[in-house]
């Protein structure tokens, strides 16, 4: 499969997190809706209210919509805005992690559980203790589950330092280290952080931390982790420069060294993805706003094959021309 394929023509879907469960691909996307809210840098127009989960036996095959798996009205602590989610499986139970603003308009990360990968999911009564910001993704290795998270601007990450809310949230100066994504191992019961979240350091080719002013390379949102040939690939969106980039490290906590661009800008403002191996090939799931004629808040997810060079670097995909 060398040409990208849109996956769901009848719903707007974005931020696809994809996993192989029970031999099938399961897709956990955001479900975009026309909110009527004017577009702004805070992302208020992304006013999503539920999640649908999709599955596929094959990347080229039929996409099954399993219907509403979780609705904001069923989440006891809900304020507004269900953003990018992800799912993990442990001991035959499925855990859906989602960012949602609480009733004070602060993003927290919630958990909902199910016996099936497609749900329905039952939410916990409260968000994860100590959670903040957006875009959780979960990477499993040897029975340990690591959650990566964080997002700038509307994702509120700039409001935190050392896992504490600061009085006045702001981004660092251009020549200061960029704000980092976070990672934390999950607790054994999968419902809380099992340790304090740590900062993800991304280094340049000289071993220096990427600077806040390096908008072409610094982390903005949309974390994903995958492992390829023994190395850990931390990938993310650069937000206002609209790239999907990656950095490589020797363990799940990093540090990671910046390596390059996975996907050049797509039509739309946001770019978001997951990378998954299925039946011996690697795939990039992502989204763009082509089907909605460029409406940034009405996105459509798609999939394209992803290739590596012999040295383990990823071949850049042209977001404008797939
Ligand atoms: O879908 C809402 C937000 O847009 C996500 O949480 C971000 O990653 C961006 O894709």
Coordinates of C-alpha atoms and ligand atoms in Angstrom, one line a residue:
X1 CA 0.0 0.0 0.0
X2 CA 1.9 3.1 -1.2
X3 CA -1.0 5.5 -1.6
X4 CA -2.8 6.9 1.5
X5 CA -6.3 5.7 2.1
X6 CA -9.1 7.6 3.9
X7 CA -10.7 5.2 6.3
X8 CA -14.1 6.5 7.3
X9 CA -16.1 8.5 4.8
X10 CA -19.2 9.1 6.8
X11 CA -17.8 10.6 10.1
X12 CA -15.1 13.1 10.7
X13 CA -12.3 11.3 12.7
X14 CA -8.9 12.4 13.8
X15 CA -5.9 11.6 16.0
X16 CA -5.9 7.9 15.3
X17 CA -4.2 5.7 17.9
X18 CA -3.9 2.2 16.5
X19 CA -3.1 -1.1 18.1
X20 CA -3.2 -4.7 17.1
X21 CA -5.5 -6.6 19.5
X22 CA -6.5 -10.3 18.9
X23 CA -4.9 -10.2 15.4
X24 CA -6.9 -7.1 14.2
X25 CA -6.2 -3.4 13.9
X26 CA -8.2 -1.3 16.4
X27 CA -8.4 2.4 15.8
X28 CA -9.1 4.8 18.6
X29 CA -9.7 8.3 17.1
X30 CA -11.2 11.6 18.1
X31 CA -14.7 12.1 16.7
X32 CA -14.8 15.6 15.2
X33 CA -18.1 17.5 15.1
X34 CA -19.3 20.9 13.8
X35 CA -19.4 22.8 17.1
X36 CA -20.3 26.2 15.7
X37 CA -17.5 27.6 17.9
X38 CA -15.2 30.1 16.1
X39 CA -11.7 28.8 15.5
X40 CA -9.1 30.1 18.1
X41 CA -5.6 29.2 19.4
X42 CA -7.2 27.7 22.5
X43 CA -8.8 25.0 20.4
X44 CA -12.3 25.7 21.7
X45 CA -13.7 24.7 18.3
X46 CA -12.5 21.1 18.9
X47 CA -15.6 20.4 21.0
X48 CA -15.8 16.6 20.7
X49 CA -18.4 14.7 22.6
X50 CA -17.9 11.0 22.1
X51 CA -15.6 8.3 20.8
X52 CA -16.3 5.7 18.1
X53 CA -13.9 2.8 17.8
X54 CA -13.1 1.1 14.5
X55 CA -11.5 -2.2 13.6
X56 CA -10.0 -3.7 10.4
X57 CA -8.8 -7.2 9.6
X58 CA -6.6 -5.8 7.0
X59 CA -5.2 -2.3 6.1
X60 CA -6.9 -2.5 2.7
X61 CA -10.0 -4.1 4.0
X62 CA -13.4 -3.1 5.4
X63 CA -13.5 -0.7 8.3
X64 CA -16.0 -1.6 11.0
X65 CA -17.5 1.2 13.1
X66 CA -18.3 -0.3 16.5
X67 CA -20.5 2.8 17.4
X68 CA -20.3 5.0 20.5
X69 CA -17.8 3.5 22.9
X70 CA -17.8 6.4 25.4
X71 CA -20.0 9.5 25.7
X72 CA -19.0 12.7 27.6
X73 CA -22.5 12.7 29.2
X74 CA -21.5 9.5 31.0
X75 CA -18.3 10.8 32.5
X76 CA -19.1 12.1 36.1
X77 CA -16.3 14.7 36.2
X78 CA -16.8 16.0 32.7
X79 CA -16.6 19.6 31.6
X80 CA -16.0 19.7 27.8
X81 CA -13.8 18.5 24.9
X82 CA -12.9 14.9 24.5
X83 CA -9.6 15.0 22.7
X84 CA -7.1 12.4 21.4
X85 CA -7.5 9.0 23.2
X86 CA -5.5 5.8 23.4
X87 CA -6.1 2.2 24.6
X88 CA -4.0 -0.4 26.3
X89 CA -4.8 -4.1 27.1
X90 CA -3.6 -5.8 30.3
X91 CA -4.7 -9.3 31.4
X92 CA -7.6 -9.3 28.9
X93 CA -9.0 -6.0 30.1
X94 CA -9.0 -2.8 28.0
X95 CA -8.2 0.6 29.3
X96 CA -9.2 3.7 27.4
X97 CA -7.2 6.9 28.3
X98 CA -8.7 10.2 27.3
X99 CA -8.1 13.9 27.9
X100 CA -11.1 16.0 28.9
X101 CA -11.6 19.4 30.5
X102 CA -13.0 19.1 34.0
X103 CA -15.7 21.4 35.4
X104 CA -13.1 24.1 36.0
X105 CA -11.9 24.0 32.4
X106 CA -8.6 22.2 33.2
X107 CA -7.6 19.3 31.0
X108 CA -7.1 16.0 33.0
X109 CA -6.6 12.5 31.8
X110 CA -9.4 10.0 32.5
X111 CA -9.6 6.2 32.3
X112 CA -12.5 4.0 31.2
X113 CA -12.5 0.2 31.2
X114 CA -14.0 -2.6 29.1
X115 CA -13.8 -6.3 28.6
X116 CA -13.7 -5.7 24.8
X117 CA -11.3 -3.6 22.7
X118 CA -14.3 -1.9 21.0
X119 CA -16.0 -1.1 24.3
X120 CA -18.4 0.2 25.5
X121 CA -16.1 1.7 28.1
X122 CA -17.1 2.5 31.7
X123 CA -15.4 5.6 33.0
X124 CA -13.8 5.9 36.5
X125 CA -15.5 8.5 38.8
X126 CA -12.5 10.8 38.7
X127 CA -9.6 11.6 36.5
X128 CA -6.1 10.1 37.1
X129 CA -4.6 11.7 40.2
X130 CA -1.9 14.3 39.3
X131 CA -2.8 14.2 35.6
X132 CA -2.8 17.2 33.4
X133 CA -2.7 18.4 29.7
X134 CA -3.7 16.2 26.7
X135 CA -2.8 13.5 24.2
X136 CA -2.1 10.4 26.3
X137 CA -0.6 7.4 24.4
X138 CA 0.4 4.2 26.0
X139 CA 3.4 2.0 25.1
X140 CA 3.8 -1.5 26.6
X141 CA 7.0 -3.4 27.0
X142 CA 7.6 -6.5 29.1
X143 CA 4.5 -6.0 31.2
X144 CA 5.3 -2.3 31.9
X145 CA 3.0 0.4 30.5
X146 CA 4.3 3.9 29.9
X147 CA 2.0 6.8 29.3
X148 CA 3.4 9.7 27.2
X149 CA 1.4 12.9 27.2
X150 CA 1.3 16.7 26.9
X151 CA 0.4 19.4 24.4
X152 CA 1.0 23.2 24.2
X153 CA -1.4 26.1 23.8
X154 CA -5.0 24.8 24.1
X155 CA -3.4 21.6 25.5
X156 CA -2.3 23.6 28.6
X157 CA 1.2 22.1 29.0
X158 CA 2.7 25.6 29.3
X159 CA 0.8 25.9 32.6
X160 CA 2.9 23.3 34.3
X161 CA 6.5 23.0 35.7
X162 CA 7.7 20.0 37.7
X163 CA 4.2 18.5 37.5
X164 CA 2.7 21.5 39.3
X165 CA 0.4 24.2 38.0
X166 CA 2.2 27.5 37.8
X167 CA 0.5 30.8 38.6
X168 CA 0.9 32.2 35.1
X169 CA 1.4 29.7 32.3
X170 CA 3.8 30.7 29.5
X171 CA 6.2 29.2 27.0
X172 CA 9.9 29.6 27.7
X173 CA 12.0 32.2 25.8
X174 CA 13.2 31.2 22.4
X175 CA 16.8 30.4 23.6
X176 CA 15.6 28.4 26.6
X177 CA 15.0 24.6 26.5
X178 CA 11.7 23.7 24.9
X179 CA 8.8 22.5 27.0
X180 CA 9.0 18.7 27.2
X181 CA 6.4 16.0 26.7
X182 CA 6.0 13.8 29.8
X183 CA 6.2 10.1 30.4
X184 CA 5.1 8.0 33.4
X185 CA 4.9 4.3 34.1
X186 CA 1.3 3.3 35.0
X187 CA 0.3 1.7 38.2
X188 CA -0.2 -2.1 38.3
X189 CA -4.0 -1.6 38.2
X190 CA -3.6 0.7 35.1
X191 CA -5.8 3.4 36.7
X192 CA -3.2 5.9 37.9
X193 CA 0.4 7.0 37.4
X194 CA 2.7 4.6 39.1
X195 CA 5.4 7.3 39.4
X196 CA 5.7 11.0 39.0
X197 CA 5.7 12.0 35.3
X198 CA 9.2 12.6 34.0
X199 CA 10.3 15.1 31.3
X200 CA 11.2 13.8 27.8
X201 CA 14.5 15.4 26.7
X202 CA 14.9 15.8 22.9
X203 CA 18.5 16.5 21.9
X204 CA 19.9 17.9 18.7
X205 CA 22.8 16.5 16.7
X206 CA 25.3 18.1 19.2
X207 CA 23.6 16.7 22.3
X208 CA 22.0 20.0 23.2
X209 CA 18.4 20.2 24.3
X210 CA 16.1 21.5 21.5
X211 CA 15.2 25.1 22.2
X212 CA 11.8 26.6 22.6
X213 CA 12.4 28.8 19.6
X214 CA 13.1 25.8 17.3
X215 CA 9.5 25.5 16.1
X216 CA 10.5 23.2 13.2
X217 CA 11.7 20.5 15.6
X218 CA 10.5 21.1 19.2
X219 CA 7.7 19.0 20.7
X220 CA 4.2 20.6 20.6
X221 CA 1.7 17.7 21.0
X222 CA 0.6 14.2 19.8
X223 CA 3.1 11.9 21.4
X224 CA 3.6 8.4 20.1
X225 CA 6.1 5.7 20.9
X226 CA 7.2 2.6 18.9
X227 CA 10.1 0.3 18.9
X228 CA 12.1 -0.6 15.8
X229 CA 15.2 -2.7 15.6
X230 CA 15.8 -2.4 19.4
X231 CA 15.6 1.5 19.4
X232 CA 12.8 3.6 20.9
X233 CA 11.2 6.1 18.5
X234 CA 9.4 9.0 20.1
X235 CA 7.3 10.9 17.5
X236 CA 5.2 14.0 17.9
X237 CA 3.7 17.0 16.2
X238 CA 5.5 20.4 16.0
X239 CA 2.1 22.1 16.1
X240 CA 2.4 25.6 14.6
X241 CA 4.9 24.3 12.0
X242 CA 2.6 21.4 11.2
X243 CA 5.2 18.6 11.0
X244 CA 5.3 15.1 12.4
X245 CA 8.9 14.5 13.6
X246 CA 10.7 11.8 15.5
X247 CA 13.6 11.3 17.9
X248 CA 15.4 8.1 18.7
X249 CA 16.6 6.8 22.1
X250 CA 17.9 3.7 23.9
X251 CA 15.1 3.3 26.4
X252 CA 11.4 4.4 26.9
X253 CA 12.4 7.4 29.1
X254 CA 15.0 8.9 26.7
X255 CA 16.8 11.1 26.2
X256 CA 16.0 11.0 22.5
X257 CA 18.0 12.4 19.6
X258 CA 16.1 14.3 16.9
X259 CA 16.3 12.5 13.6
X260 CA 13.9 14.1 11.2
X261 CA 10.4 14.6 9.7
X262 CA 8.0 11.7 9.2
X263 CA 5.2 13.7 7.5
X264 CA 5.4 17.2 6.0
X265 CA 2.4 19.5 6.6
X266 CA -1.1 18.2 5.6
X267 CA -4.1 20.3 4.7
X268 CA -5.5 21.5 8.1
X269 CA -3.8 23.0 11.2
X270 CA -3.3 19.9 13.3
X271 CA -1.3 16.8 12.4
X272 CA -1.4 13.7 14.6
X273 CA -0.5 10.1 14.1
X274 CA 0.3 6.6 15.3
X275 CA 2.8 4.1 13.9
X276 CA 2.1 0.4 14.0
X277 CA 3.5 -2.8 12.5
X278 CA 0.9 -5.2 11.1
X279 CA 1.5 -8.4 9.1
X280 CA 5.2 -7.6 8.6
X281 CA 4.7 -4.0 7.3
X282 CA 4.8 -0.6 9.1
X283 CA 2.0 1.9 8.7
X284 CA 1.4 5.6 9.6
X285 CA -2.1 6.5 10.6
X286 CA -2.8 10.2 10.6
X287 CA -5.4 12.7 9.5
X288 CA -6.0 15.8 7.3
X289 CA -8.8 18.2 6.4
X290 CA -9.0 17.5 2.7
X291 CA -12.5 15.9 2.7
X292 CA -14.0 18.9 4.6
X293 CA -12.3 21.4 2.2
X294 CA -9.8 22.5 4.8
X295 CA -12.0 23.0 7.9
X296 CA -9.3 22.5 10.5
X297 CA -11.8 21.1 13.1
X298 CA -13.4 18.5 10.7
X299 CA -10.6 16.0 10.0
X300 CA -10.5 12.6 8.3
X301 CA -8.2 9.8 9.3
X302 CA -6.1 7.9 6.8
X303 CA -3.4 5.3 6.6
X304 CA -0.2 5.0 4.4
X305 CA 2.7 2.6 4.5
X306 CA 5.8 3.8 6.2
X307 CA 9.3 2.8 5.1
X308 CA 12.7 2.9 6.9
X309 CA 16.1 3.4 5.5
X310 CA 18.8 0.8 6.2
X311 CA 20.2 3.0 9.0
X312 CA 16.9 3.0 10.8
X313 CA 15.8 6.5 9.8
X314 CA 12.3 7.0 8.5
X315 CA 11.6 7.9 4.9
X316 CA 9.8 11.3 5.0
X317 CA 6.2 11.1 3.6
X318 CA 4.9 14.2 1.7
X319 CA 1.7 15.2 3.5
X320 CA 0.6 17.2 0.5
X321 CA 1.0 14.6 -2.1
X322 CA 0.4 11.1 -0.7
Ligands
LIG1 O1 -8.2 16.6 18.4 C1 -7.9 17.7 19.3 C2 -6.4 18.0 19.4 O2 -6.0 18.3 18.1 C3 -5.6 16.8 19.7 O3 -5.6 16.5 21.1 C4 -4.3 17.3 19.2 O4 -3.2 16.4 19.2 C5 -4.7 17.9 17.9 O5 -4.7 16.9 16.9

